[in-house]
Amino acid sequence: MNLTEIDEDMQHEVLFKLMDEIKNYSREKTPAENSTLVLLKTYELIDNYDPYKAIKRKSNDLALNLYPKLQKMMDESEDKLDCALRIAVAGNVIDLGINRDFDISEALRHSMEIGFSINHLKKFKDKINTAKKIMIIGDNSGEIVFDKILTEHLKALGKDVVYVVKEKPILNDATMEDAIYTGMDKVSRVITNGSGYLGTCIQTVSKQFLKEFHESDVVLAKGQANYESLENEDISKGKVFFLLRAKCDIVAESVGVKLLDMVFLSR
């Protein structure tokens, strides 16, 4: 609401209406699902269904300016897959729903020097050695440019890569508009998941997405919301690798790491 410059009286009116909604939400649903319901109701009440549109463009521009530096890092790396994954997780710091004061240069330094608290890289390498098709489920705008580095490397390994974005705007999550703006569509086939929910809520995604998911030999899911919504799903077992930064205590505890640790794991 601050982003859309709504006055304080209107903000309080919206908050009071949201309280009536939230008390009816199910505790059995994931944080990603309930957060989506709050956001969609807010968008309806303020009559703005993409309040992050302008700032998403700024995030994309920021990341695109860093793109040559990221390519140079790849050129100079000995283990290019490891480097590409570290770059991709560093981009996960661009999360306007949690932290608008992100420092992407510091995130890159941290990722390269300290790396993952949990790292299933060997298992991932073993999986992709025989994999033909790999799905990457994206997360945020801006971050999509960091994923582009990983996608390009997987394509160079001869893999068929499909990159997934949201069907509709939600927070600063990447949509097809972001994929086209950042050139992801030039390096990979891009599809939407058919949903405007945070993460990957299986009950809301399209049949096309599910078909692509089942046809993929390996799925790499970016960010907390994808972890929250997929980690307990049966279709994830033995197929999905989660690449994220633990940005809240609950997720950090669930994964078994400290707050803000970077994680690459499979369930």
PDB file of C-alpha atoms in Angstrom, residues 33 200-205 233:
ATOM      1  CA  GLU A  33      -1.136 -20.161   0.069  1.00  0.00           C
ATOM      2  CA  THR A 200       3.859 -23.780  -6.628  1.00  0.00           C
ATOM      3  CA  CYS A 201       0.452 -24.577  -5.197  1.00  0.00           C
ATOM      4  CA  ILE A 202      -0.387 -27.876  -6.910  1.00  0.00           C
ATOM      5  CA  GLN A 203      -4.126 -27.263  -6.535  1.00  0.00           C
ATOM      6  CA  THR A 204      -3.923 -24.080  -8.644  1.00  0.00           C
ATOM      7  CA  VAL A 205      -1.419 -24.905 -11.409  1.00  0.00           C
ATOM      8  CA  GLU A 233       4.172 -33.032  -2.085  1.00  0.00           C
TER       9      GLU A 233
END
